[in-house]
Coordinates of C-alpha atoms in Angstrom, one line a residue:
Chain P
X1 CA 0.0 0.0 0.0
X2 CA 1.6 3.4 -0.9
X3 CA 1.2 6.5 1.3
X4 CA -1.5 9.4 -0.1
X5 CA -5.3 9.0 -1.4
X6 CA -6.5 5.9 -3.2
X7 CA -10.7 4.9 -3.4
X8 CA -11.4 7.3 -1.1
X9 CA -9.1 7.2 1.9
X10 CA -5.7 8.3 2.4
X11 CA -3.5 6.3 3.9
X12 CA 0.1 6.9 5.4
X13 CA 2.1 4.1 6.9
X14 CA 5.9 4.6 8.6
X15 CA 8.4 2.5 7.4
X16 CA 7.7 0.8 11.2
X17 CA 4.4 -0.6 9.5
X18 CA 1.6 0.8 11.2
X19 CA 0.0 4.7 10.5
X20 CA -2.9 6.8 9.9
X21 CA -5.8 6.3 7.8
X22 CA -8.3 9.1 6.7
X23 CA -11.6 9.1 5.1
X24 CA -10.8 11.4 1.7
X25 CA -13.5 13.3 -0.4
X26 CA -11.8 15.6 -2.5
X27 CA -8.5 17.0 -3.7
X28 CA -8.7 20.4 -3.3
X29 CA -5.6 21.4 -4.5
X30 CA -2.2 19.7 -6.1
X31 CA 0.5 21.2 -7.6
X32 CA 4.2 19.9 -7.9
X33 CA 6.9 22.5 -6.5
X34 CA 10.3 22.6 -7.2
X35 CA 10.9 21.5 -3.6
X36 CA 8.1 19.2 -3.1
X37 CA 4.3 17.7 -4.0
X38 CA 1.7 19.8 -2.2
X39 CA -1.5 18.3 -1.5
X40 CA -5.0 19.6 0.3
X41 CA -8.0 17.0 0.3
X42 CA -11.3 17.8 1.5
X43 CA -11.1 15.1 4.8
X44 CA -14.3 13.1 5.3
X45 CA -13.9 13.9 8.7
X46 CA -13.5 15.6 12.1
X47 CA -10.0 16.9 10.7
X48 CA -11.7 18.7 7.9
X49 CA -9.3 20.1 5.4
X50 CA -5.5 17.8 5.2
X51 CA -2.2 19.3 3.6
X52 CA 0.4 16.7 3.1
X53 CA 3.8 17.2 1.1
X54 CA 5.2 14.5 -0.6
X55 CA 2.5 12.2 0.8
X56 CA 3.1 13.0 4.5
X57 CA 0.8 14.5 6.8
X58 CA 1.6 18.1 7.9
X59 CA -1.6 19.3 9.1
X60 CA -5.3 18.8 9.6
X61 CA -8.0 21.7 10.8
X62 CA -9.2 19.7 13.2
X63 CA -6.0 19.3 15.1
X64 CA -3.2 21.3 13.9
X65 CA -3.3 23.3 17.2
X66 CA -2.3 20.3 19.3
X67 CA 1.0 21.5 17.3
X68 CA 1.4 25.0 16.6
X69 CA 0.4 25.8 20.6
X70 CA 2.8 24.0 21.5
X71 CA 5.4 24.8 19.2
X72 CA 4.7 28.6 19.8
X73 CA 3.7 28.9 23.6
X74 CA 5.9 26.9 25.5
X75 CA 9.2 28.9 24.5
X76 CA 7.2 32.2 24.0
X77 CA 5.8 32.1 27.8
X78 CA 9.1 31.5 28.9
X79 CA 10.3 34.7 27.2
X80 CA 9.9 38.1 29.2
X81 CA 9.2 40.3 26.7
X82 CA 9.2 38.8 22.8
X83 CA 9.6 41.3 20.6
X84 CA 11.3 39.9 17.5
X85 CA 10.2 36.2 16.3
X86 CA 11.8 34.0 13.5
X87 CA 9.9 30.8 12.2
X88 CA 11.8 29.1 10.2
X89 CA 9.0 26.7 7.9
X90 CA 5.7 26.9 8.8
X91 CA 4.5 28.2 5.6
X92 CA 1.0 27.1 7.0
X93 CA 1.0 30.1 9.0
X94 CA -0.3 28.3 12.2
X95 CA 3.0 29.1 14.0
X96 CA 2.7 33.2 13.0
X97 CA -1.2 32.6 14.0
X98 CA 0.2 31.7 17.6
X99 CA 3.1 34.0 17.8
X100 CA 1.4 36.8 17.1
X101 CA -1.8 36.2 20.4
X102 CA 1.2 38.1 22.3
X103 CA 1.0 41.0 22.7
X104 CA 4.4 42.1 23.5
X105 CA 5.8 41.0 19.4
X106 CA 6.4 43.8 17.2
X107 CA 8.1 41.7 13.8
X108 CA 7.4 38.2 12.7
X109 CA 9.6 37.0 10.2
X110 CA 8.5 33.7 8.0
X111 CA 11.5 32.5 6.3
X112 CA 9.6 29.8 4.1
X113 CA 11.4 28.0 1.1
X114 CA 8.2 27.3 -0.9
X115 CA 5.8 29.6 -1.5
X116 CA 3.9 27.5 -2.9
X117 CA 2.9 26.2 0.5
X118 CA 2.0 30.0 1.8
X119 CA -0.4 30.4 -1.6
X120 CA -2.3 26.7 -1.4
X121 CA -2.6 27.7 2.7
X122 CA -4.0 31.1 2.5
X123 CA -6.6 29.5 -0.1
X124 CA -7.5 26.7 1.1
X125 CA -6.7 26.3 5.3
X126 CA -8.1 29.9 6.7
X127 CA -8.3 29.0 9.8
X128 CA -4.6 28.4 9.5
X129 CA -3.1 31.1 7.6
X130 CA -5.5 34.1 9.3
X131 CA -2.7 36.0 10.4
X132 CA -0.1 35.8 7.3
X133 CA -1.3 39.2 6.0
X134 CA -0.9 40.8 9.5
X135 CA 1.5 44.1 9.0
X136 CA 3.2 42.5 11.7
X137 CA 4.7 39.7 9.3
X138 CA 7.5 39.8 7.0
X139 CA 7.8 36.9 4.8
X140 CA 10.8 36.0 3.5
X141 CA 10.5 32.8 0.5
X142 CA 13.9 31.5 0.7
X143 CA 16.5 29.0 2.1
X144 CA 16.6 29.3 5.9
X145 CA 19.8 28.0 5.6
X146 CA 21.3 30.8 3.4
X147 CA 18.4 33.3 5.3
X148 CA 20.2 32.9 8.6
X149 CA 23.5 33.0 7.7
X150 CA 24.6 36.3 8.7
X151 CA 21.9 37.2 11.9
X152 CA 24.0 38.2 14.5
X153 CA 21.7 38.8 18.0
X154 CA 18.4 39.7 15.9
X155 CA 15.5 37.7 17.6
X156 CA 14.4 36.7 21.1
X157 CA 12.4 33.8 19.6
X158 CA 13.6 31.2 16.8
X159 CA 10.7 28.6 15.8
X160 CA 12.0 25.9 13.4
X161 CA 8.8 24.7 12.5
X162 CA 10.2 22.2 9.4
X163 CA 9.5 19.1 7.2
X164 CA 11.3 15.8 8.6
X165 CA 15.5 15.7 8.8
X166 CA 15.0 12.6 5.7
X167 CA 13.3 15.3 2.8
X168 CA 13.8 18.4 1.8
X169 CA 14.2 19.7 5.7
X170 CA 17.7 17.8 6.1
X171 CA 19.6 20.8 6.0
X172 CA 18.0 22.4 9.2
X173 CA 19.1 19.3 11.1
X174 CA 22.4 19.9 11.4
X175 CA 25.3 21.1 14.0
X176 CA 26.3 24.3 11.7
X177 CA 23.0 25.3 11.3
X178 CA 21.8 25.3 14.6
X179 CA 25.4 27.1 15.5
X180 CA 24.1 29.7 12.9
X181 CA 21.0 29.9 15.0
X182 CA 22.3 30.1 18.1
X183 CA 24.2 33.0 16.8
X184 CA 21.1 34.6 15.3
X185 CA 19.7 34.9 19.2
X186 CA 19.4 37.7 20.9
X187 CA 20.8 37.6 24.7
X188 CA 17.9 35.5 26.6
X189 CA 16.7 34.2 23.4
X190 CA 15.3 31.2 22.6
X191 CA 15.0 28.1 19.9
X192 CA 12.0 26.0 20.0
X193 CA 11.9 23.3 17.1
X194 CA 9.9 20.4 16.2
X195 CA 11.9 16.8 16.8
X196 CA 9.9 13.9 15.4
X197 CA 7.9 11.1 16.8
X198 CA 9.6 9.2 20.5
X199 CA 7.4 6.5 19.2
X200 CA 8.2 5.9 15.5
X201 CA 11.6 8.2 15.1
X202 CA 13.3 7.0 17.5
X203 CA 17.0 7.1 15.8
X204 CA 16.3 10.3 14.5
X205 CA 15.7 11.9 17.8
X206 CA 18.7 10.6 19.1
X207 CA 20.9 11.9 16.0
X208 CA 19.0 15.5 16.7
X209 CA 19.7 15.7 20.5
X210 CA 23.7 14.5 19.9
X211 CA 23.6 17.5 17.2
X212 CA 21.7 20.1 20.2
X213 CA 24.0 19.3 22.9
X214 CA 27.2 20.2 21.1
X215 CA 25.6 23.6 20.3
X216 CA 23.4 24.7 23.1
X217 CA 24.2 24.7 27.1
X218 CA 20.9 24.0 27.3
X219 CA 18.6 21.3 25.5
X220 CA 14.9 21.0 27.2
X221 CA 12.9 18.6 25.1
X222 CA 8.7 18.4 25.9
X223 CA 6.2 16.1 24.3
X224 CA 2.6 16.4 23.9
X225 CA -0.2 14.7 22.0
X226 CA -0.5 15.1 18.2
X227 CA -3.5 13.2 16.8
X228 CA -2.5 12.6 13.2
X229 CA 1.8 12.0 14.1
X230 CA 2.8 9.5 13.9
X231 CA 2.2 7.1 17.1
X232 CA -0.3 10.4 18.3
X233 CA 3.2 12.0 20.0
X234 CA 5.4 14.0 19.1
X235 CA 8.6 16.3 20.5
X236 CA 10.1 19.7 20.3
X237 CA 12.7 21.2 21.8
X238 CA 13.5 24.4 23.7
X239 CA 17.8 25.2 23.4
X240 CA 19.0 28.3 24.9
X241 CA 23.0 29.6 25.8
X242 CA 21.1 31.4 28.7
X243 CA 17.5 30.3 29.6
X244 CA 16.4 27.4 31.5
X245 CA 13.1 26.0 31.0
X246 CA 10.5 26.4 33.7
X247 CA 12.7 29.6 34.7
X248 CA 10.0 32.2 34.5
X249 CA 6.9 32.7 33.5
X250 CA 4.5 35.5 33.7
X251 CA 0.6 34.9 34.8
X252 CA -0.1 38.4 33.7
X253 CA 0.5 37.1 29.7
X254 CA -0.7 33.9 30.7
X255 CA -3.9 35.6 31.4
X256 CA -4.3 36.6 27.8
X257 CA -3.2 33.7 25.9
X258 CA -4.8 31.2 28.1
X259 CA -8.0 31.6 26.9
X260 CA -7.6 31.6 23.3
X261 CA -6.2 28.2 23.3
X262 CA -7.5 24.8 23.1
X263 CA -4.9 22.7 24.9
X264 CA -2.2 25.7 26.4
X265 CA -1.9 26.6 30.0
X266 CA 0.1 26.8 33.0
X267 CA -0.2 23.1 34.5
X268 CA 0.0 21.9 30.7
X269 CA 3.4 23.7 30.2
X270 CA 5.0 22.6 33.3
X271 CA 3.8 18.6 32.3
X272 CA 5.3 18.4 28.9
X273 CA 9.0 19.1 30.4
X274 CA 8.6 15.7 32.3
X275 CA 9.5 12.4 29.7
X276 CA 9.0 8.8 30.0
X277 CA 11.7 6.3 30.4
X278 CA 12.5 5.6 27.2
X279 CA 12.8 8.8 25.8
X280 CA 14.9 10.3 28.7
X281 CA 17.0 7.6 27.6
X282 CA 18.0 8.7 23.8
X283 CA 17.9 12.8 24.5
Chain F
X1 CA -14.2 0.5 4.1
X2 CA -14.9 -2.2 7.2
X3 CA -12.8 -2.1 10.5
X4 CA -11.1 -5.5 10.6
X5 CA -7.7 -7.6 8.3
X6 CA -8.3 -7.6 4.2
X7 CA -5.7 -7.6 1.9
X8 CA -2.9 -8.1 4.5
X9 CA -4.0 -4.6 6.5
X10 CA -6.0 -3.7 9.9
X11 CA -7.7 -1.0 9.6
X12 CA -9.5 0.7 12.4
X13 CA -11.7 3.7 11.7
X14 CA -13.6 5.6 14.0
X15 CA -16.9 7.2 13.2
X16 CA -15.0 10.4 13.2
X17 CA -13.9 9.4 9.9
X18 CA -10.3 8.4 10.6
X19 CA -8.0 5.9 12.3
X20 CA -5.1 3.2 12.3
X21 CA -3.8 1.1 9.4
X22 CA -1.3 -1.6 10.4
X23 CA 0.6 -4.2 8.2
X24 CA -1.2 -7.5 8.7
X25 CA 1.0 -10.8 7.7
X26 CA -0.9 -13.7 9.6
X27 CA -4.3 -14.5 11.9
X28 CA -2.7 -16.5 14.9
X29 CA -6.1 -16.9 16.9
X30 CA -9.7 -16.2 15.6
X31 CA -12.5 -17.0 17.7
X32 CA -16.4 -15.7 18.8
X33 CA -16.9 -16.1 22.3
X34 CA -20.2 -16.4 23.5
X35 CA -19.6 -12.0 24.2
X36 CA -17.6 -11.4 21.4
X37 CA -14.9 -11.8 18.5
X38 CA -11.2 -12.4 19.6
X39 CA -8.2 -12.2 17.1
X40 CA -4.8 -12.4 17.4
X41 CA -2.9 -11.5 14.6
X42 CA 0.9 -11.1 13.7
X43 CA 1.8 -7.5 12.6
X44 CA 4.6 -6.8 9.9
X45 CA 5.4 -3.6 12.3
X46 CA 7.1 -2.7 15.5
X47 CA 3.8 -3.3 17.0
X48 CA 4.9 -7.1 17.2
X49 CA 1.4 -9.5 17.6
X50 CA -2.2 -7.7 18.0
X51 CA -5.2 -8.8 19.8
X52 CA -8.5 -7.1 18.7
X53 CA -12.1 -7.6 19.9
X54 CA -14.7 -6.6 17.8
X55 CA -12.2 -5.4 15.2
X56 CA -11.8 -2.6 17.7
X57 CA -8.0 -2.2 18.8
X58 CA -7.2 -4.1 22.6
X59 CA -3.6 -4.8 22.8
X60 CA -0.4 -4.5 20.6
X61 CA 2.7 -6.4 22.0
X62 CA 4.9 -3.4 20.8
X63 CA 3.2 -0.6 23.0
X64 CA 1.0 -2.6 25.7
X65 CA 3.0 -0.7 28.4
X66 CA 1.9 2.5 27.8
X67 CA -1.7 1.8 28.7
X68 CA -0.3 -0.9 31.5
X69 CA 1.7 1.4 33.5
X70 CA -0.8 3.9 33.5
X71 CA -3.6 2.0 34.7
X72 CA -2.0 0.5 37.2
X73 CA 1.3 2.4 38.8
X74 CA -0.6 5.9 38.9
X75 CA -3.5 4.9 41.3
X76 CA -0.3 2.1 42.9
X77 CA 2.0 4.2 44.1
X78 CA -0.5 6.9 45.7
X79 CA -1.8 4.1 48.2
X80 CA 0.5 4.0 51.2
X81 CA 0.3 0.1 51.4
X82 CA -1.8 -2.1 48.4
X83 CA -2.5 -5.5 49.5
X84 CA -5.4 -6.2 48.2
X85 CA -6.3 -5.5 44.4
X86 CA -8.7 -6.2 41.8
X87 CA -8.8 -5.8 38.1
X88 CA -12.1 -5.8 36.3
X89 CA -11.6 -6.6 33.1
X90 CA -7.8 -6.7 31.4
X91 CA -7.9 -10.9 30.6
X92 CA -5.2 -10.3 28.6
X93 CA -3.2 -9.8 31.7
X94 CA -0.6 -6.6 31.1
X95 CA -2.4 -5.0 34.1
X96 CA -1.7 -7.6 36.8
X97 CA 1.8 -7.7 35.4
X98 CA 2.5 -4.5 36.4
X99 CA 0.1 -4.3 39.7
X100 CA 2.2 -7.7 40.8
X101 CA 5.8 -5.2 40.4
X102 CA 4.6 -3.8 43.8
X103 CA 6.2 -6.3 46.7
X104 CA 3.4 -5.4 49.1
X105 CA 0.8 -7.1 47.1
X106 CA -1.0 -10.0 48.4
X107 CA -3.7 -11.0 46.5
X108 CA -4.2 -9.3 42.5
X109 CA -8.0 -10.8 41.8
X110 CA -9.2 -10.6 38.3
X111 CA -13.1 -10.8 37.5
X112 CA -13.1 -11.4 33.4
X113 CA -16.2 -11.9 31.8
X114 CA -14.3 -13.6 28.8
X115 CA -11.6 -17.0 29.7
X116 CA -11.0 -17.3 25.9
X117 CA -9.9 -13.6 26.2
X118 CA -7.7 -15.0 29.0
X119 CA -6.7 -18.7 27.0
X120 CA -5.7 -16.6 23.9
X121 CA -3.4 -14.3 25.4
X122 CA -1.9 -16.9 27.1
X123 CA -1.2 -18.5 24.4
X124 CA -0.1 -16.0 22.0
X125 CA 0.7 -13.1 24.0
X126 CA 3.2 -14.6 26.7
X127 CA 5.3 -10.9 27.4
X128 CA 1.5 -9.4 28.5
X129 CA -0.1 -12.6 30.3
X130 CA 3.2 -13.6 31.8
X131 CA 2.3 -13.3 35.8
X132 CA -1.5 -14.7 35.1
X133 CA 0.2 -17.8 36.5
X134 CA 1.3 -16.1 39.7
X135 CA 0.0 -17.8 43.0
X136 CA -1.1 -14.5 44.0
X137 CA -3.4 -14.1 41.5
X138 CA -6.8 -15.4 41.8
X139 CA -9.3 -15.2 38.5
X140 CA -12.7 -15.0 38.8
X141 CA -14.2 -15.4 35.6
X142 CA -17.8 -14.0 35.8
X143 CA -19.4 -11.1 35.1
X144 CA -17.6 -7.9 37.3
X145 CA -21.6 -6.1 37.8
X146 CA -22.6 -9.6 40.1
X147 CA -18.9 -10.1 41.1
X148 CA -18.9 -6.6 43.0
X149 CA -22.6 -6.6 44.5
X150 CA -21.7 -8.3 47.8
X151 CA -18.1 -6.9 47.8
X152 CA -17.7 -4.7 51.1
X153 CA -14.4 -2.9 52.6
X154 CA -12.4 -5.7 50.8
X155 CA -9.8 -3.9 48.2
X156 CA -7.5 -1.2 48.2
X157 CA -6.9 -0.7 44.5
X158 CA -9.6 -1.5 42.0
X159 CA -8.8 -1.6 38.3
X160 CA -11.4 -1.0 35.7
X161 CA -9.6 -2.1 32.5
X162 CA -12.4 -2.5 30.0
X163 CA -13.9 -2.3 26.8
X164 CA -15.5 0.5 25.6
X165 CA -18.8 1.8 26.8
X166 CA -20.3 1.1 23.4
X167 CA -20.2 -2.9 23.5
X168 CA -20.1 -5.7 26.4
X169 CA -18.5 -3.1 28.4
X170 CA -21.6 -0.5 28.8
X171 CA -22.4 -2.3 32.2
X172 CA -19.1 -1.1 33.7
X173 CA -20.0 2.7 33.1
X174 CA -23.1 3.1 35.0
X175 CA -23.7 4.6 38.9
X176 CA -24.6 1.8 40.3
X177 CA -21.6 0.2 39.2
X178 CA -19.1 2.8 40.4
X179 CA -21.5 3.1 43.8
X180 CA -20.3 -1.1 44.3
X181 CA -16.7 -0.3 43.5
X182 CA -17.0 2.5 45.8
X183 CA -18.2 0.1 48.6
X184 CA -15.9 -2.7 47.8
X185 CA -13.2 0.0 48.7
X186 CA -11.3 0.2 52.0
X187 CA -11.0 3.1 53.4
X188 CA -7.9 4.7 51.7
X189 CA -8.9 3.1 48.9
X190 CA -8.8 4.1 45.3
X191 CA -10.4 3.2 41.8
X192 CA -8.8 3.9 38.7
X193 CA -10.5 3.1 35.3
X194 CA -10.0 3.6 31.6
X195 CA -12.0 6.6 30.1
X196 CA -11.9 6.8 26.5
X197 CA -9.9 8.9 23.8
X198 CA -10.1 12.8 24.5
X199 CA -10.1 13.6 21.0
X200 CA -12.6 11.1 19.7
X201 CA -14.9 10.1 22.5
X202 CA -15.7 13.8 24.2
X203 CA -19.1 13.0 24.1
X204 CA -18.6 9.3 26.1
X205 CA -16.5 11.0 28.3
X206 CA -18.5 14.1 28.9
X207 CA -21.1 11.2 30.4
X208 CA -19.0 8.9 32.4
X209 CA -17.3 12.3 34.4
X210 CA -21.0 13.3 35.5
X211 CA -21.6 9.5 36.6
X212 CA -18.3 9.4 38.5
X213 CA -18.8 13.0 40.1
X214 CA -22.1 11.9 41.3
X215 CA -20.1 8.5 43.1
X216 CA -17.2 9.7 44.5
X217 CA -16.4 12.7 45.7
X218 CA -12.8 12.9 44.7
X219 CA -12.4 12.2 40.8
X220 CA -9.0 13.3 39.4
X221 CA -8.6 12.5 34.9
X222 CA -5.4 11.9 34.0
X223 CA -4.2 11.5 30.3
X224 CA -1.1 9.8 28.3
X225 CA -0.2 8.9 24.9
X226 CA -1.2 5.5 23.9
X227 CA 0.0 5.3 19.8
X228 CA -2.6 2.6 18.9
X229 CA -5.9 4.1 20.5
X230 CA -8.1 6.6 18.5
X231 CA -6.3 10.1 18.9
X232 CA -2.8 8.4 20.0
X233 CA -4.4 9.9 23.5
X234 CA -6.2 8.3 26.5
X235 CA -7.7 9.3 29.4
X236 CA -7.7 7.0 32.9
X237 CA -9.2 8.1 36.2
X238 CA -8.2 8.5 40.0
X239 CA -11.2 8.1 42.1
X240 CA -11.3 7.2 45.8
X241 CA -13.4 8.5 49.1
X242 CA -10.6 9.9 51.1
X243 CA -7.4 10.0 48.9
X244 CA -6.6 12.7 46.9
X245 CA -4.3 12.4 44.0
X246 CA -0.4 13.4 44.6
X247 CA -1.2 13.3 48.3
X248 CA 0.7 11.0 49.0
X249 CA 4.0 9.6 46.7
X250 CA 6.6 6.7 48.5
X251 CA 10.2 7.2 46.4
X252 CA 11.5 3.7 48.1
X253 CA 9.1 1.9 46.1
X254 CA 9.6 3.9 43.3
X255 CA 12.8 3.3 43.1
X256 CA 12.1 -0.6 42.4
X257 CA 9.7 0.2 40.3
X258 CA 10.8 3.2 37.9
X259 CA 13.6 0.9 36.8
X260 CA 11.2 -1.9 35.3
X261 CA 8.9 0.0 33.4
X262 CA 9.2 2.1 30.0
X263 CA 7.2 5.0 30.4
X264 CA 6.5 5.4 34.2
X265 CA 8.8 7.5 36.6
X266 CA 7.7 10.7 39.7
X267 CA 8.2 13.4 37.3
X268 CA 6.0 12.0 34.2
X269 CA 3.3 10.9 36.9
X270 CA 2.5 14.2 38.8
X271 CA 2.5 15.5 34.9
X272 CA -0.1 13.3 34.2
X273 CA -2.9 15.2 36.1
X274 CA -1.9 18.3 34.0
X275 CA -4.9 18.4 31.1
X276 CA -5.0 20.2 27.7
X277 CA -8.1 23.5 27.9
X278 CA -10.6 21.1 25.9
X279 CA -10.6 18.1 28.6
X280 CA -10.5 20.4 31.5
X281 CA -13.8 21.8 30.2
X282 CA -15.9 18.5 29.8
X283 CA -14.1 16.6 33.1

């Protein structure tokens, strides 16, 4: 059976043999990039609309915020003041969309390779995309790679919100660019990125972690639920030279963002810092 | 398309309109029980050998121990001293593997409805029914809603590791049920149960919180990840009288314990009581 839609469901199995399979109605939009395939189908189900590239799943409506709040809040909160935010990916906009519920940011910058991806979700995934157009946002379509190159103490926040390390993402998995990030932080800054499935990427997370630790004094990884990753799970990390995780917080913010969210608060942050066994094992 | 093996896949879809596929190779054990359908089949996946009921998803020999240690070492190791225990339910044994890890236990009984639930995994699922043999365990097979009716002051941890409220199981989610568990409680005692998926059975789980906050007075929902289970997400329960969850935590025993399971250690069980905005608001 081959990943993507075939009578009527789409299917996508991990080379481990098990996955996810989704009721399908209707393509809504494909289009071959340089970089990638870009796909939207109409879901026949409580995810509503699916992008996938290359015939992975990269997100649903109907759970994409199980993601994007966690890839955005838990570094953001731990921030005392924001002001300047990369994501690096996230062409989606549902990273920007949760940057930009604090108050405190002045610039988002989207550094986004395809821009195909931005176009198909500003059509097609509304919900997702809302705040793209916000005068707040400066999208950049290029290489993050090239794109970060020569930032020298720019951003308090650095999202790497990218494809898997074995695609067209492989570049921002390595020890020179996340030197180039660390470099790109301002003084209390802070990287969150996305780092793959503890249930199903296993030896990729432990490639990632070897790569963090030689860069960053400090390598926090937190977990949460993800519906449609595989094995429901997933992992991200927060790195800093000069932040610890759990080292402050402010209520007042909390306050604010709290209530716009669907799975983000206080007690909810705090959890996802605490692993089972087997992961503490490999990071 | 059906839930169930064709053409050398499981598929498991949930009326939400989307689910699990896994690599099927061969049927080790098919049987209908006079309550049900029982197959054990041999995944071509890390998931190792599968038993379904129903065609709905049970237990996969590759990630068993994430439901296992939750069910069991949560409500465990917040009672000073278990003795005496009873799991309703869980023939296929994973439960009273890991409620037999704590050296004070005296007696694990286990009230199954089903003994071909109980021959099959013995026979094919030997890492999961492994301690079924243990002379401390005693099984009652019988129905759990007559097994508990006379049951007074007699257990300090009871179990509830069931099917789904939708099947065999519906008799296990009622008040009268959880008013017999309540009584077959010492004091000190404490129930914990399986509650459904968070993001695919709101509505189940909206009901069986206003059944168990009408029972006991203290009722504490905790969640984990569980990759094979709709949403890759499930919820258990703390329930007792007089014992409030994280009251009470005993790091000896932990320390014999932490080192034989997979997931469970202190740090990711106080997380566990942590929920996501959504499941706070129907608990």
């Amino acid at each position: 059976m081959k990943n993507g839609i075939e009578n009527g469901y789409y299917h996508e199995i991990t080379p481990q043999g098990f996955g996810l399979v989704i009721k399908a109605k209707d393509v809504l939009y494909s289009q071959t990039s340089p970089y990638q395939k870009i796909e939207i189908f109409n879901s026949d189900s409580m995810l509503g609309r699916v992008l996938t590239i290359d015939d992975l799943m990269m997100v649903t409506e109907g759970d994409e915020y199980h993601y994007h709040e966690m890839i955005a809040h838990i570094p953001m909160m731990q921030h005392p003041c924001p002001k300047t935010v990369l994501v690096i990916g996230g062409g989606d906009g549902g990273t920007v969309r949760e940057v930009l519920k604090h108050k405190t940011v002045e610039k988002v910058t989207l550094c986004e390779i395809d821009e195909k991806v931005i176009e198909a979700s500003k059509e097609f995934l509304p919900t997702v995309s809302c705040e793209l157009d916000n005068p707040k946002v400066d999208i950049q379509v290029g290489d993050a790679i090239e794109f970060i190159k020569d930032k020298k103490n720019e951003y308090d926040i650095i999202l790497i919100d990218s494809t898997d390390p074995m695609g067209p993402g492989e570049g921002l998995f390595t020890d020179e660019f996340y030197t180039n990030i660390k470099n790109a932080l301002k003084k209390g800054g802070i990287m969150a990125a996305q780092t793959e499935s503890p249930v199903t990427n296993q030896k990729e997370i432990k490639k990632i972690y070897e790569q963090l630790h030689r860069v960053f004094p400090i390598v926090a990884p937190y977990t949460s639920n993800m519906p449609t990753y595989p094995g429901g799970y997933w992992a991200w990390v927060f790195c800093s030279v000069d932040v610890k995780p759990l080292e402050y917080y402010n209520d007042e913010r909390a306050a604010y963002i709290v209530p716009t969210c669907k799975i983000y608060n206080k007690e909810y942050h705090n959890a996802r810092f605490a692993l089972p066994n087997y992961l503490k094992e490999i990071v």
